[in-house]
Amino acid sequence: MSKFGELIDVDIPVLLDFFTEWNEQSIAMHPVLRDVAAALGDKAKVIKIDVDKNKELAEALRVKGLPTLIIYKRGEMKWRHSGEQDADSLIEILQEYI
């Protein structure tokens, strides 16, 4: 969990995508997140977290639906959404925290 703290305690917004390889909505988000990361470059981070490999973290953050998207900045949760989102909406939301 200490690594998680280091991941989210940065000056740029960090978008976490909690997903699984067997969830269709999670897989559908992969190209969307690639587009978001490409559009924002080094102004934001996009990190994918496999729920099956990070069960403790997913439970600690009460991740129930997939995909679950969470934005952190300086260690503080700023935004959270369960379900799919389009790239334009995510870019717009992330830009609020840049």
GROMACS .gro file of C-alpha atoms in nm:
model
   98
    1MET     CA    1   0.000   0.000   0.000
    2SER     CA    2   0.293   0.239   0.052
    3LYS     CA    3   0.365   0.221  -0.323
    4PHE     CA    4   0.006   0.327  -0.385
    5GLY     CA    5   0.061   0.636  -0.171
    6GLU     CA    6   0.365   0.727  -0.380
    7LEU     CA    7   0.164   0.681  -0.702
    8ILE     CA    8  -0.114   0.920  -0.606
    9ASP     CA    9   0.080   1.180  -0.404
   10VAL     CA   10   0.202   1.382  -0.703
   11ASP     CA   11   0.134   1.734  -0.832
   12ILE     CA   12  -0.039   1.618  -1.150
   13PRO     CA   13  -0.376   1.443  -1.166
   14VAL     CA   14  -0.357   1.062  -1.164
   15LEU     CA   15  -0.639   0.868  -1.329
   16LEU     CA   16  -0.666   0.516  -1.192
   17ASP     CA   17  -0.853   0.258  -1.396
   18PHE     CA   18  -0.956  -0.045  -1.192
   19PHE     CA   19  -1.024  -0.325  -1.439
   20THR     CA   20  -1.014  -0.700  -1.503
   21GLU     CA   21  -0.920  -0.883  -1.820
   22TRP     CA   22  -1.251  -1.072  -1.818
   23ASN     CA   23  -1.483  -0.771  -1.793
   24GLU     CA   24  -1.602  -0.644  -2.135
   25GLN     CA   25  -1.653  -0.284  -2.019
   26SER     CA   26  -1.302  -0.282  -1.870
   27ILE     CA   27  -1.152  -0.404  -2.197
   28ALA     CA   28  -1.353  -0.148  -2.395
   29MET     CA   29  -1.188   0.127  -2.187
   30HIS     CA   30  -0.830   0.032  -2.288
   31PRO     CA   31  -0.825   0.232  -2.617
   32VAL     CA   32  -1.012   0.520  -2.450
   33LEU     CA   33  -0.747   0.544  -2.178
   34ARG     CA   34  -0.470   0.526  -2.438
   35ASP     CA   35  -0.628   0.826  -2.612
   36VAL     CA   36  -0.657   1.016  -2.283
   37ALA     CA   37  -0.292   0.947  -2.197
   38ALA     CA   38  -0.180   1.053  -2.546
   39ALA     CA   39  -0.388   1.372  -2.538
   40LEU     CA   40  -0.263   1.488  -2.197
   41GLY     CA   41   0.099   1.370  -2.222
   42ASP     CA   42   0.295   1.451  -1.907
   43LYS     CA   43   0.021   1.679  -1.767
   44ALA     CA   44  -0.155   1.375  -1.615
   45LYS     CA   45  -0.089   1.008  -1.544
   46VAL     CA   46  -0.312   0.718  -1.641
   47ILE     CA   47  -0.255   0.402  -1.439
   48LYS     CA   48  -0.436   0.074  -1.495
   49ILE     CA   49  -0.483  -0.147  -1.189
   50ASP     CA   50  -0.588  -0.510  -1.237
   51VAL     CA   51  -0.837  -0.584  -0.960
   52ASP     CA   52  -0.756  -0.956  -0.970
   53LYS     CA   53  -0.390  -0.881  -0.893
   54ASN     CA   54  -0.461  -0.601  -0.643
   55LYS     CA   55  -0.753  -0.733  -0.439
   56GLU     CA   56  -0.648  -0.562  -0.114
   57LEU     CA   57  -0.629  -0.220  -0.278
   58ALA     CA   58  -0.960  -0.270  -0.460
   59GLU     CA   59  -1.127  -0.370  -0.133
   60ALA     CA   60  -0.972  -0.079   0.057
   61LEU     CA   61  -1.110   0.164  -0.203
   62ARG     CA   62  -1.444  -0.021  -0.214
   63VAL     CA   63  -1.421  -0.090  -0.587
   64LYS     CA   64  -1.741  -0.278  -0.673
   65GLY     CA   65  -1.833  -0.202  -1.035
   66LEU     CA   66  -1.593  -0.231  -1.327
   67PRO     CA   67  -1.437  -0.034  -1.462
   68THR     CA   68  -1.399   0.209  -1.173
   69LEU     CA   69  -1.217   0.530  -1.256
   70ILE     CA   70  -1.071   0.749  -0.980
   71ILE     CA   71  -0.875   1.073  -1.008
   72TYR     CA   72  -0.626   1.165  -0.736
   73LYS     CA   73  -0.412   1.475  -0.700
   74ARG     CA   74  -0.160   1.524  -0.420
   75GLY     CA   75  -0.293   1.211  -0.251
   76GLU     CA   76  -0.653   1.334  -0.239
   77MET     CA   77  -0.940   1.173  -0.426
   78LYS     CA   78  -1.095   1.436  -0.655
   79TRP     CA   79  -1.338   1.235  -0.871
   80ARG     CA   80  -1.477   0.883  -0.898
   81HIS     CA   81  -1.695   0.702  -1.150
   82SER     CA   82  -1.801   0.342  -1.206
   83GLY     CA   83  -1.868   0.238  -1.564
   84GLU     CA   84  -1.746   0.344  -1.905
   85GLN     CA   85  -1.656   0.701  -1.997
   86ASP     CA   86  -1.557   0.847  -2.332
   87ALA     CA   87  -1.214   0.999  -2.390
   88ASP     CA   88  -1.338   1.357  -2.438
   89SER     CA   89  -1.524   1.354  -2.104
   90LEU     CA   90  -1.223   1.211  -1.919
   91ILE     CA   91  -0.986   1.464  -2.076
   92GLU     CA   92  -1.222   1.748  -1.979
   93ILE     CA   93  -1.249   1.621  -1.619
   94LEU     CA   94  -0.873   1.572  -1.586
   95GLN     CA   95  -0.804   1.922  -1.721
   96GLU     CA   96  -0.997   2.067  -1.427
   97TYR     CA   97  -0.720   1.935  -1.199
   98ILE     CA   98  -0.414   2.026  -1.409
   0.00000   0.00000   0.00000
